[in-house]
Amino acid sequence: MSGAVKKVGLISSLIATAKPNLQTFVKYAKVELTPPKLSDLPEIKNEISKMIQTARTGRWKNITVKDATLKSLIALEVYMWFYVGECIGKRHLIGYDIKL
């Protein structure tokens, strides 16, 4: 009986600890995980034109090692999520299942 009481106390303390973290996650998820709105399109266009201008002028050569590492890791993460989506879509790790 005392073991059950300890488990209930452990579960309630775990819930009390996790609740603020979950609320923070939900707060950021509502903002960061939503698709872009029509009002976001001008800002997206400006960012793309900035990237093109940076590539043309060679300003990308002047970034710090920290920024280059961070951007490389972000690009790797995007690529890996694309790969995971491909594996889910084709339902195989290697190649497509083509039925002849």
PDB file of N, CA and C in Angstrom:
ATOM      1  N   MET A   1       0.819  -1.186   0.000  1.00  0.00           N
ATOM      2  CA  MET A   1       0.000   0.000   0.000  1.00  0.00           C
ATOM      3  C   MET A   1       0.867   1.256   0.000  1.00  0.00           C
ATOM      4  N   SER A   2       1.959   1.220   0.782  1.00  0.00           N
ATOM      5  CA  SER A   2       2.823   2.402   0.831  1.00  0.00           C
ATOM      6  C   SER A   2       3.542   2.608  -0.503  1.00  0.00           C
ATOM      7  N   GLY A   3       3.777   1.510  -1.246  1.00  0.00           N
ATOM      8  CA  GLY A   3       4.395   1.624  -2.571  1.00  0.00           C
ATOM      9  C   GLY A   3       3.491   2.359  -3.537  1.00  0.00           C
ATOM     10  N   ALA A   4       2.196   2.109  -3.448  1.00  0.00           N
ATOM     11  CA  ALA A   4       1.242   2.790  -4.324  1.00  0.00           C
ATOM     12  C   ALA A   4       1.170   4.273  -3.983  1.00  0.00           C
ATOM     13  N   VAL A   5       1.230   4.595  -2.714  1.00  0.00           N
ATOM     14  CA  VAL A   5       1.199   5.997  -2.289  1.00  0.00           C
ATOM     15  C   VAL A   5       2.441   6.719  -2.789  1.00  0.00           C
ATOM     16  N   LYS A   6       3.596   6.066  -2.724  1.00  0.00           N
ATOM     17  CA  LYS A   6       4.835   6.667  -3.217  1.00  0.00           C
ATOM     18  C   LYS A   6       4.754   6.889  -4.723  1.00  0.00           C
ATOM     19  N   LYS A   7       4.174   5.929  -5.458  1.00  0.00           N
ATOM     20  CA  LYS A   7       4.055   6.068  -6.913  1.00  0.00           C
ATOM     21  C   LYS A   7       3.130   7.232  -7.280  1.00  0.00           C
ATOM     22  N   VAL A   8       2.030   7.376  -6.538  1.00  0.00           N
ATOM     23  CA  VAL A   8       1.108   8.483  -6.800  1.00  0.00           C
ATOM     24  C   VAL A   8       1.799   9.810  -6.511  1.00  0.00           C
ATOM     25  N   GLY A   9       2.559   9.880  -5.441  1.00  0.00           N
ATOM     26  CA  GLY A   9       3.304  11.101  -5.108  1.00  0.00           C
ATOM     27  C   GLY A   9       4.349  11.403  -6.163  1.00  0.00           C
ATOM     28  N   LEU A  10       5.013  10.366  -6.679  1.00  0.00           N
ATOM     29  CA  LEU A  10       6.018  10.545  -7.724  1.00  0.00           C
ATOM     30  C   LEU A  10       5.372  11.045  -9.012  1.00  0.00           C
ATOM     31  N   ILE A  11       4.239  10.473  -9.360  1.00  0.00           N
ATOM     32  CA  ILE A  11       3.539  10.875 -10.584  1.00  0.00           C
ATOM     33  C   ILE A  11       3.047  12.314 -10.475  1.00  0.00           C
ATOM     34  N   SER A  12       2.504  12.684  -9.323  1.00  0.00           N
ATOM     35  CA  SER A  12       2.000  14.057  -9.166  1.00  0.00           C
ATOM     36  C   SER A  12       3.150  15.064  -9.193  1.00  0.00           C
ATOM     37  N   SER A  13       4.294  14.732  -8.608  1.00  0.00           N
ATOM     38  CA  SER A  13       5.434  15.651  -8.669  1.00  0.00           C
ATOM     39  C   SER A  13       5.995  15.733 -10.094  1.00  0.00           C
ATOM     40  N   LEU A  14       5.954  14.625 -10.826  1.00  0.00           N
ATOM     41  CA  LEU A  14       6.399  14.628 -12.221  1.00  0.00           C
ATOM     42  C   LEU A  14       5.492  15.508 -13.076  1.00  0.00           C
ATOM     43  N   ILE A  15       4.201  15.422 -12.864  1.00  0.00           N
ATOM     44  CA  ILE A  15       3.246  16.259 -13.600  1.00  0.00           C
ATOM     45  C   ILE A  15       3.451  17.729 -13.253  1.00  0.00           C
ATOM     46  N   ALA A  16       3.654  18.025 -11.972  1.00  0.00           N
ATOM     47  CA  ALA A  16       3.872  19.412 -11.551  1.00  0.00           C
ATOM     48  C   ALA A  16       5.145  19.984 -12.156  1.00  0.00           C
ATOM     49  N   THR A  17       6.166  19.149 -12.329  1.00  0.00           N
ATOM     50  CA  THR A  17       7.417  19.601 -12.915  1.00  0.00           C
ATOM     51  C   THR A  17       7.285  19.784 -14.425  1.00  0.00           C
ATOM     52  N   ALA A  18       6.554  18.905 -15.087  1.00  0.00           N
ATOM     53  CA  ALA A  18       6.453  18.936 -16.541  1.00  0.00           C
ATOM     54  C   ALA A  18       5.469  19.981 -17.048  1.00  0.00           C
ATOM     55  N   LYS A  19       4.530  20.401 -16.238  1.00  0.00           N
ATOM     56  CA  LYS A  19       3.477  21.317 -16.692  1.00  0.00           C
ATOM     57  C   LYS A  19       4.026  22.646 -17.223  1.00  0.00           C
ATOM     58  N   PRO A  20       4.945  23.336 -16.537  1.00  0.00           N
ATOM     59  CA  PRO A  20       5.469  24.598 -17.090  1.00  0.00           C
ATOM     60  C   PRO A  20       6.234  24.379 -18.410  1.00  0.00           C
ATOM     61  N   ASN A  21       6.961  23.294 -18.488  1.00  0.00           N
ATOM     62  CA  ASN A  21       7.696  23.012 -19.725  1.00  0.00           C
ATOM     63  C   ASN A  21       6.738  22.744 -20.869  1.00  0.00           C
ATOM     64  N   LEU A  22       5.663  22.054 -20.617  1.00  0.00           N
ATOM     65  CA  LEU A  22       4.673  21.771 -21.652  1.00  0.00           C
ATOM     66  C   LEU A  22       3.972  23.051 -22.087  1.00  0.00           C
ATOM     67  N   GLN A  23       3.678  23.930 -21.151  1.00  0.00           N
ATOM     68  CA  GLN A  23       3.049  25.199 -21.498  1.00  0.00           C
ATOM     69  C   GLN A  23       3.972  26.051 -22.374  1.00  0.00           C
ATOM     70  N   THR A  24       5.256  26.054 -22.065  1.00  0.00           N
ATOM     71  CA  THR A  24       6.217  26.778 -22.893  1.00  0.00           C
ATOM     72  C   THR A  24       6.286  26.177 -24.282  1.00  0.00           C
ATOM     73  N   PHE A  25       6.302  24.856 -24.367  1.00  0.00           N
ATOM     74  CA  PHE A  25       6.336  24.190 -25.669  1.00  0.00           C
ATOM     75  C   PHE A  25       5.110  24.557 -26.504  1.00  0.00           C
ATOM     76  N   VAL A  26       3.941  24.528 -25.895  1.00  0.00           N
ATOM     77  CA  VAL A  26       2.707  24.844 -26.622  1.00  0.00           C
ATOM     78  C   VAL A  26       2.720  26.299 -27.081  1.00  0.00           C
ATOM     79  N   LYS A  27       3.223  27.198 -26.244  1.00  0.00           N
ATOM     80  CA  LYS A  27       3.286  28.619 -26.601  1.00  0.00           C
ATOM     81  C   LYS A  27       4.148  28.812 -27.852  1.00  0.00           C
ATOM     82  N   TYR A  28       5.323  28.193 -27.890  1.00  0.00           N
ATOM     83  CA  TYR A  28       6.206  28.346 -29.050  1.00  0.00           C
ATOM     84  C   TYR A  28       5.716  27.539 -30.246  1.00  0.00           C
ATOM     85  N   ALA A  29       5.077  26.411 -30.016  1.00  0.00           N
ATOM     86  CA  ALA A  29       4.583  25.584 -31.117  1.00  0.00           C
ATOM     87  C   ALA A  29       3.489  26.301 -31.891  1.00  0.00           C
ATOM     88  N   LYS A  30       2.647  27.062 -31.196  1.00  0.00           N
ATOM     89  CA  LYS A  30       1.582  27.802 -31.878  1.00  0.00           C
ATOM     90  C   LYS A  30       2.156  28.845 -32.831  1.00  0.00           C
ATOM     91  N   VAL A  31       3.326  29.384 -32.515  1.00  0.00           N
ATOM     92  CA  VAL A  31       3.938  30.415 -33.354  1.00  0.00           C
ATOM     93  C   VAL A  31       4.841  29.800 -34.420  1.00  0.00           C
ATOM     94  N   GLU A  32       5.686  28.866 -34.033  1.00  0.00           N
ATOM     95  CA  GLU A  32       6.731  28.367 -34.927  1.00  0.00           C
ATOM     96  C   GLU A  32       6.274  27.259 -35.863  1.00  0.00           C
ATOM     97  N   LEU A  33       5.266  26.512 -35.517  1.00  0.00           N
ATOM     98  CA  LEU A  33       4.872  25.359 -36.318  1.00  0.00           C
ATOM     99  C   LEU A  33       3.664  25.626 -37.210  1.00  0.00           C
ATOM    100  N   THR A  34       3.285  26.874 -37.360  1.00  0.00           N
ATOM    101  CA  THR A  34       2.166  27.191 -38.235  1.00  0.00           C
ATOM    102  C   THR A  34       2.674  27.463 -39.647  1.00  0.00           C
ATOM    103  N   PRO A  35       1.882  27.158 -40.656  1.00  0.00           N
ATOM    104  CA  PRO A  35       2.299  27.468 -42.024  1.00  0.00           C
ATOM    105  C   PRO A  35       2.301  28.977 -42.250  1.00  0.00           C
ATOM    106  N   PRO A  36       3.062  29.447 -43.238  1.00  0.00           N
ATOM    107  CA  PRO A  36       3.092  30.892 -43.479  1.00  0.00           C
ATOM    108  C   PRO A  36       1.747  31.423 -43.952  1.00  0.00           C
ATOM    109  N   LYS A  37       1.454  32.644 -43.565  1.00  0.00           N
ATOM    110  CA  LYS A  37       0.220  33.315 -43.972  1.00  0.00           C
ATOM    111  C   LYS A  37       0.521  34.175 -45.198  1.00  0.00           C
ATOM    112  N   LEU A  38      -0.525  34.667 -45.831  1.00  0.00           N
ATOM    113  CA  LEU A  38      -0.331  35.549 -46.979  1.00  0.00           C
ATOM    114  C   LEU A  38       0.389  36.834 -46.581  1.00  0.00           C
ATOM    115  N   SER A  39       0.190  37.271 -45.356  1.00  0.00           N
ATOM    116  CA  SER A  39       0.860  38.492 -44.887  1.00  0.00           C
ATOM    117  C   SER A  39       2.363  38.276 -44.692  1.00  0.00           C
ATOM    118  N   ASP A  40       2.810  37.018 -44.612  1.00  0.00           N
ATOM    119  CA  ASP A  40       4.237  36.710 -44.458  1.00  0.00           C
ATOM    120  C   ASP A  40       4.983  36.694 -45.782  1.00  0.00           C
ATOM    121  N   LEU A  41       4.284  36.665 -46.907  1.00  0.00           N
ATOM    122  CA  LEU A  41       4.932  36.535 -48.207  1.00  0.00           C
ATOM    123  C   LEU A  41       5.897  37.670 -48.544  1.00  0.00           C
ATOM    124  N   PRO A  42       5.581  38.946 -48.272  1.00  0.00           N
ATOM    125  CA  PRO A  42       6.571  40.002 -48.558  1.00  0.00           C
ATOM    126  C   PRO A  42       7.871  39.830 -47.768  1.00  0.00           C
ATOM    127  N   GLU A  43       7.757  39.412 -46.524  1.00  0.00           N
ATOM    128  CA  GLU A  43       8.956  39.198 -45.712  1.00  0.00           C
ATOM    129  C   GLU A  43       9.774  38.026 -46.249  1.00  0.00           C
ATOM    130  N   ILE A  44       9.108  36.976 -46.691  1.00  0.00           N
ATOM    131  CA  ILE A  44       9.799  35.830 -47.276  1.00  0.00           C
ATOM    132  C   ILE A  44      10.514  36.257 -48.552  1.00  0.00           C
ATOM    133  N   LYS A  45       9.846  37.069 -49.374  1.00  0.00           N
ATOM    134  CA  LYS A  45      10.452  37.558 -50.609  1.00  0.00           C
ATOM    135  C   LYS A  45      11.697  38.392 -50.307  1.00  0.00           C
ATOM    136  N   ASN A  46      11.623  39.262 -49.292  1.00  0.00           N
ATOM    137  CA  ASN A  46      12.783  40.077 -48.908  1.00  0.00           C
ATOM    138  C   ASN A  46      13.945  39.211 -48.438  1.00  0.00           C
ATOM    139  N   GLU A  47      13.662  38.188 -47.655  1.00  0.00           N
ATOM    140  CA  GLU A  47      14.723  37.309 -47.167  1.00  0.00           C
ATOM    141  C   GLU A  47      15.392  36.555 -48.318  1.00  0.00           C
ATOM    142  N   ILE A  48      14.613  36.097 -49.282  1.00  0.00           N
ATOM    143  CA  ILE A  48      15.183  35.392 -50.433  1.00  0.00           C
ATOM    144  C   ILE A  48      16.041  36.344 -51.253  1.00  0.00           C
ATOM    145  N   SER A  49      15.585  37.583 -51.444  1.00  0.00           N
ATOM    146  CA  SER A  49      16.393  38.541 -52.205  1.00  0.00           C
ATOM    147  C   SER A  49      17.680  38.891 -51.458  1.00  0.00           C
ATOM    148  N   LYS A  50      17.638  38.940 -50.124  1.00  0.00           N
ATOM    149  CA  LYS A  50      18.855  39.167 -49.340  1.00  0.00           C
ATOM    150  C   LYS A  50      19.840  38.017 -49.525  1.00  0.00           C
ATOM    151  N   MET A  51      19.319  36.771 -49.536  1.00  0.00           N
ATOM    152  CA  MET A  51      20.197  35.614 -49.728  1.00  0.00           C
ATOM    153  C   MET A  51      20.852  35.653 -51.106  1.00  0.00           C
ATOM    154  N   ILE A  52      20.088  36.013 -52.123  1.00  0.00           N
ATOM    155  CA  ILE A  52      20.632  36.096 -53.477  1.00  0.00           C
ATOM    156  C   ILE A  52      21.679  37.205 -53.551  1.00  0.00           C
ATOM    157  N   GLN A  53      21.404  38.344 -52.943  1.00  0.00           N
ATOM    158  CA  GLN A  53      22.358  39.452 -52.948  1.00  0.00           C
ATOM    159  C   GLN A  53      23.637  39.073 -52.209  1.00  0.00           C
ATOM    160  N   THR A  54      23.514  38.360 -51.111  1.00  0.00           N
ATOM    161  CA  THR A  54      24.690  37.909 -50.364  1.00  0.00           C
ATOM    162  C   THR A  54      25.529  36.952 -51.199  1.00  0.00           C
ATOM    163  N   ALA A  55      24.887  36.072 -51.939  1.00  0.00           N
ATOM    164  CA  ALA A  55      25.620  35.138 -52.783  1.00  0.00           C
ATOM    165  C   ALA A  55      26.316  35.856 -53.938  1.00  0.00           C
ATOM    166  N   ARG A  56      25.674  36.874 -54.507  1.00  0.00           N
ATOM    167  CA  ARG A  56      26.265  37.603 -55.642  1.00  0.00           C
ATOM    168  C   ARG A  56      27.461  38.446 -55.225  1.00  0.00           C
ATOM    169  N   THR A  57      27.355  39.108 -54.093  1.00  0.00           N
ATOM    170  CA  THR A  57      28.413  40.034 -53.680  1.00  0.00           C
ATOM    171  C   THR A  57      29.566  39.336 -52.973  1.00  0.00           C
ATOM    172  N   GLY A  58      29.397  38.090 -52.564  1.00  0.00           N
ATOM    173  CA  GLY A  58      30.462  37.387 -51.859  1.00  0.00           C
ATOM    174  C   GLY A  58      30.516  37.714 -50.388  1.00  0.00           C
ATOM    175  N   ARG A  59      29.462  38.358 -49.869  1.00  0.00           N
ATOM    176  CA  ARG A  59      29.425  38.692 -48.448  1.00  0.00           C
ATOM    177  C   ARG A  59      29.374  37.457 -47.565  1.00  0.00           C
ATOM    178  N   TRP A  60      29.003  36.314 -48.134  1.00  0.00           N
ATOM    179  CA  TRP A  60      28.923  35.077 -47.364  1.00  0.00           C
ATOM    180  C   TRP A  60      30.305  34.634 -46.885  1.00  0.00           C
ATOM    181  N   LYS A  61      31.361  35.168 -47.511  1.00  0.00           N
ATOM    182  CA  LYS A  61      32.731  34.798 -47.106  1.00  0.00           C
ATOM    183  C   LYS A  61      33.127  35.452 -45.785  1.00  0.00           C
ATOM    184  N   ASN A  62      32.389  36.446 -45.347  1.00  0.00           N
ATOM    185  CA  ASN A  62      32.752  37.213 -44.161  1.00  0.00           C
ATOM    186  C   ASN A  62      31.983  36.802 -42.914  1.00  0.00           C
ATOM    187  N   ILE A  63      31.335  35.656 -42.909  1.00  0.00           N
ATOM    188  CA  ILE A  63      30.616  35.240 -41.699  1.00  0.00           C
ATOM    189  C   ILE A  63      31.581  34.538 -40.748  1.00  0.00           C
ATOM    190  N   THR A  64      31.208  34.504 -39.493  1.00  0.00           N
ATOM    191  CA  THR A  64      32.073  33.880 -38.489  1.00  0.00           C
ATOM    192  C   THR A  64      31.956  32.359 -38.565  1.00  0.00           C
ATOM    193  N   VAL A  65      32.920  31.695 -37.956  1.00  0.00           N
ATOM    194  CA  VAL A  65      32.916  30.232 -37.943  1.00  0.00           C
ATOM    195  C   VAL A  65      31.698  29.726 -37.172  1.00  0.00           C
ATOM    196  N   LYS A  66      31.334  30.421 -36.111  1.00  0.00           N
ATOM    197  CA  LYS A  66      30.170  30.021 -35.322  1.00  0.00           C
ATOM    198  C   LYS A  66      28.898  30.081 -36.170  1.00  0.00           C
ATOM    199  N   ASP A  67      28.711  31.182 -36.915  1.00  0.00           N
ATOM    200  CA  ASP A  67      27.527  31.304 -37.765  1.00  0.00           C
ATOM    201  C   ASP A  67      27.539  30.271 -38.890  1.00  0.00           C
ATOM    202  N   ALA A  68      28.716  30.038 -39.474  1.00  0.00           N
ATOM    203  CA  ALA A  68      28.807  29.045 -40.548  1.00  0.00           C
ATOM    204  C   ALA A  68      28.472  27.654 -40.026  1.00  0.00           C
ATOM    205  N   THR A  69      28.942  27.328 -38.837  1.00  0.00           N
ATOM    206  CA  THR A  69      28.646  26.025 -38.239  1.00  0.00           C
ATOM    207  C   THR A  69      27.162  25.897 -37.948  1.00  0.00           C
ATOM    208  N   LEU A  70      26.583  26.938 -37.390  1.00  0.00           N
ATOM    209  CA  LEU A  70      25.152  26.920 -37.074  1.00  0.00           C
ATOM    210  C   LEU A  70      24.308  26.751 -38.339  1.00  0.00           C
ATOM    211  N   LYS A  71      24.629  27.498 -39.385  1.00  0.00           N
ATOM    212  CA  LYS A  71      23.870  27.399 -40.628  1.00  0.00           C
ATOM    213  C   LYS A  71      24.067  26.047 -41.294  1.00  0.00           C
ATOM    214  N   SER A  72      25.256  25.490 -41.181  1.00  0.00           N
ATOM    215  CA  SER A  72      25.496  24.157 -41.735  1.00  0.00           C
ATOM    216  C   SER A  72      24.693  23.095 -40.996  1.00  0.00           C
ATOM    217  N   LEU A  73      24.606  23.208 -39.678  1.00  0.00           N
ATOM    218  CA  LEU A  73      23.820  22.255 -38.901  1.00  0.00           C
ATOM    219  C   LEU A  73      22.335  22.378 -39.211  1.00  0.00           C
ATOM    220  N   ILE A  74      21.859  23.593 -39.435  1.00  0.00           N
ATOM    221  CA  ILE A  74      20.452  23.783 -39.802  1.00  0.00           C
ATOM    222  C   ILE A  74      20.177  23.163 -41.161  1.00  0.00           C
ATOM    223  N   ALA A  75      21.092  23.365 -42.119  1.00  0.00           N
ATOM    224  CA  ALA A  75      20.929  22.765 -43.450  1.00  0.00           C
ATOM    225  C   ALA A  75      20.951  21.242 -43.358  1.00  0.00           C
ATOM    226  N   LEU A  76      21.821  20.693 -42.519  1.00  0.00           N
ATOM    227  CA  LEU A  76      21.879  19.248 -42.328  1.00  0.00           C
ATOM    228  C   LEU A  76      20.576  18.733 -41.719  1.00  0.00           C
ATOM    229  N   GLU A  77      20.019  19.456 -40.760  1.00  0.00           N
ATOM    230  CA  GLU A  77      18.757  19.045 -40.145  1.00  0.00           C
ATOM    231  C   GLU A  77      17.627  19.038 -41.171  1.00  0.00           C
ATOM    232  N   VAL A  78      17.558  20.068 -42.007  1.00  0.00           N
ATOM    233  CA  VAL A  78      16.522  20.127 -43.038  1.00  0.00           C
ATOM    234  C   VAL A  78      16.680  18.947 -43.992  1.00  0.00           C
ATOM    235  N   TYR A  79      17.912  18.664 -44.406  1.00  0.00           N
ATOM    236  CA  TYR A  79      18.162  17.541 -45.305  1.00  0.00           C
ATOM    237  C   TYR A  79      17.761  16.217 -44.665  1.00  0.00           C
ATOM    238  N   MET A  80      18.088  16.036 -43.394  1.00  0.00           N
ATOM    239  CA  MET A  80      17.763  14.779 -42.722  1.00  0.00           C
ATOM    240  C   MET A  80      16.250  14.610 -42.583  1.00  0.00           C
ATOM    241  N   TRP A  81      15.519  15.680 -42.278  1.00  0.00           N
ATOM    242  CA  TRP A  81      14.059  15.566 -42.206  1.00  0.00           C
ATOM    243  C   TRP A  81      13.469  15.241 -43.574  1.00  0.00           C
ATOM    244  N   PHE A  82      14.080  15.805 -44.634  1.00  0.00           N
ATOM    245  CA  PHE A  82      13.635  15.455 -45.983  1.00  0.00           C
ATOM    246  C   PHE A  82      13.856  13.968 -46.234  1.00  0.00           C
ATOM    247  N   TYR A  83      15.005  13.458 -45.820  1.00  0.00           N
ATOM    248  CA  TYR A  83      15.326  12.051 -46.005  1.00  0.00           C
ATOM    249  C   TYR A  83      14.366  11.162 -45.213  1.00  0.00           C
ATOM    250  N   VAL A  84      14.062  11.556 -43.995  1.00  0.00           N
ATOM    251  CA  VAL A  84      13.113  10.785 -43.184  1.00  0.00           C
ATOM    252  C   VAL A  84      11.743  10.769 -43.859  1.00  0.00           C
ATOM    253  N   GLY A  85      11.317  11.902 -44.401  1.00  0.00           N
ATOM    254  CA  GLY A  85      10.043  11.958 -45.111  1.00  0.00           C
ATOM    255  C   GLY A  85      10.035  11.073 -46.343  1.00  0.00           C
ATOM    256  N   GLU A  86      11.164  11.019 -47.050  1.00  0.00           N
ATOM    257  CA  GLU A  86      11.274  10.135 -48.210  1.00  0.00           C
ATOM    258  C   GLU A  86      11.149   8.672 -47.791  1.00  0.00           C
ATOM    259  N   CYS A  87      11.814   8.294 -46.717  1.00  0.00           N
ATOM    260  CA  CYS A  87      11.751   6.905 -46.241  1.00  0.00           C
ATOM    261  C   CYS A  87      10.329   6.551 -45.816  1.00  0.00           C
ATOM    262  N   ILE A  88       9.645   7.485 -45.179  1.00  0.00           N
ATOM    263  CA  ILE A  88       8.264   7.228 -44.780  1.00  0.00           C
ATOM    264  C   ILE A  88       7.383   7.104 -46.011  1.00  0.00           C
ATOM    265  N   GLY A  89       7.597   7.974 -46.985  1.00  0.00           N
ATOM    266  CA  GLY A  89       6.767   7.972 -48.176  1.00  0.00           C
ATOM    267  C   GLY A  89       6.919   6.735 -49.032  1.00  0.00           C
ATOM    268  N   LYS A  90       8.149   6.251 -49.150  1.00  0.00           N
ATOM    269  CA  LYS A  90       8.355   5.070 -49.996  1.00  0.00           C
ATOM    270  C   LYS A  90       8.243   3.770 -49.207  1.00  0.00           C
ATOM    271  N   ARG A  91       8.143   3.866 -47.898  1.00  0.00           N
ATOM    272  CA  ARG A  91       7.975   2.723 -46.997  1.00  0.00           C
ATOM    273  C   ARG A  91       9.121   1.727 -47.051  1.00  0.00           C
ATOM    274  N   HIS A  92      10.296   2.185 -47.443  1.00  0.00           N
ATOM    275  CA  HIS A  92      11.510   1.364 -47.460  1.00  0.00           C
ATOM    276  C   HIS A  92      12.694   2.268 -47.171  1.00  0.00           C
ATOM    277  N   LEU A  93      13.761   1.705 -46.620  1.00  0.00           N
ATOM    278  CA  LEU A  93      14.958   2.492 -46.388  1.00  0.00           C
ATOM    279  C   LEU A  93      15.753   2.683 -47.677  1.00  0.00           C
ATOM    280  N   ILE A  94      15.754   1.662 -48.533  1.00  0.00           N
ATOM    281  CA  ILE A  94      16.552   1.716 -49.751  1.00  0.00           C
ATOM    282  C   ILE A  94      15.651   1.448 -50.945  1.00  0.00           C
ATOM    283  N   GLY A  95      15.604   2.373 -51.882  1.00  0.00           N
ATOM    284  CA  GLY A  95      14.873   2.167 -53.120  1.00  0.00           C
ATOM    285  C   GLY A  95      13.372   2.175 -52.953  1.00  0.00           C
ATOM    286  N   TYR A  96      12.707   2.189 -54.078  1.00  0.00           N
ATOM    287  CA  TYR A  96      11.252   2.161 -54.103  1.00  0.00           C
ATOM    288  C   TYR A  96      10.767   0.749 -54.406  1.00  0.00           C
ATOM    289  N   ASP A  97       9.638   0.407 -53.866  1.00  0.00           N
ATOM    290  CA  ASP A  97       9.046  -0.901 -54.092  1.00  0.00           C
ATOM    291  C   ASP A  97       8.192  -0.837 -55.372  1.00  0.00           C
ATOM    292  N   ILE A  98       8.799  -1.246 -56.482  1.00  0.00           N
ATOM    293  CA  ILE A  98       8.115  -1.182 -57.772  1.00  0.00           C
ATOM    294  C   ILE A  98       7.557  -2.550 -58.098  1.00  0.00           C
ATOM    295  N   LYS A  99       6.268  -2.594 -58.269  1.00  0.00           N
ATOM    296  CA  LYS A  99       5.620  -3.866 -58.584  1.00  0.00           C
ATOM    297  C   LYS A  99       5.464  -3.961 -60.088  1.00  0.00           C
ATOM    298  N   LEU A 100       6.005  -5.026 -60.684  1.00  0.00           N
ATOM    299  CA  LEU A 100       5.928  -5.222 -62.145  1.00  0.00           C
ATOM    300  C   LEU A 100       4.902  -6.243 -62.504  1.00  0.00           C
TER     301      LEU A 100
END
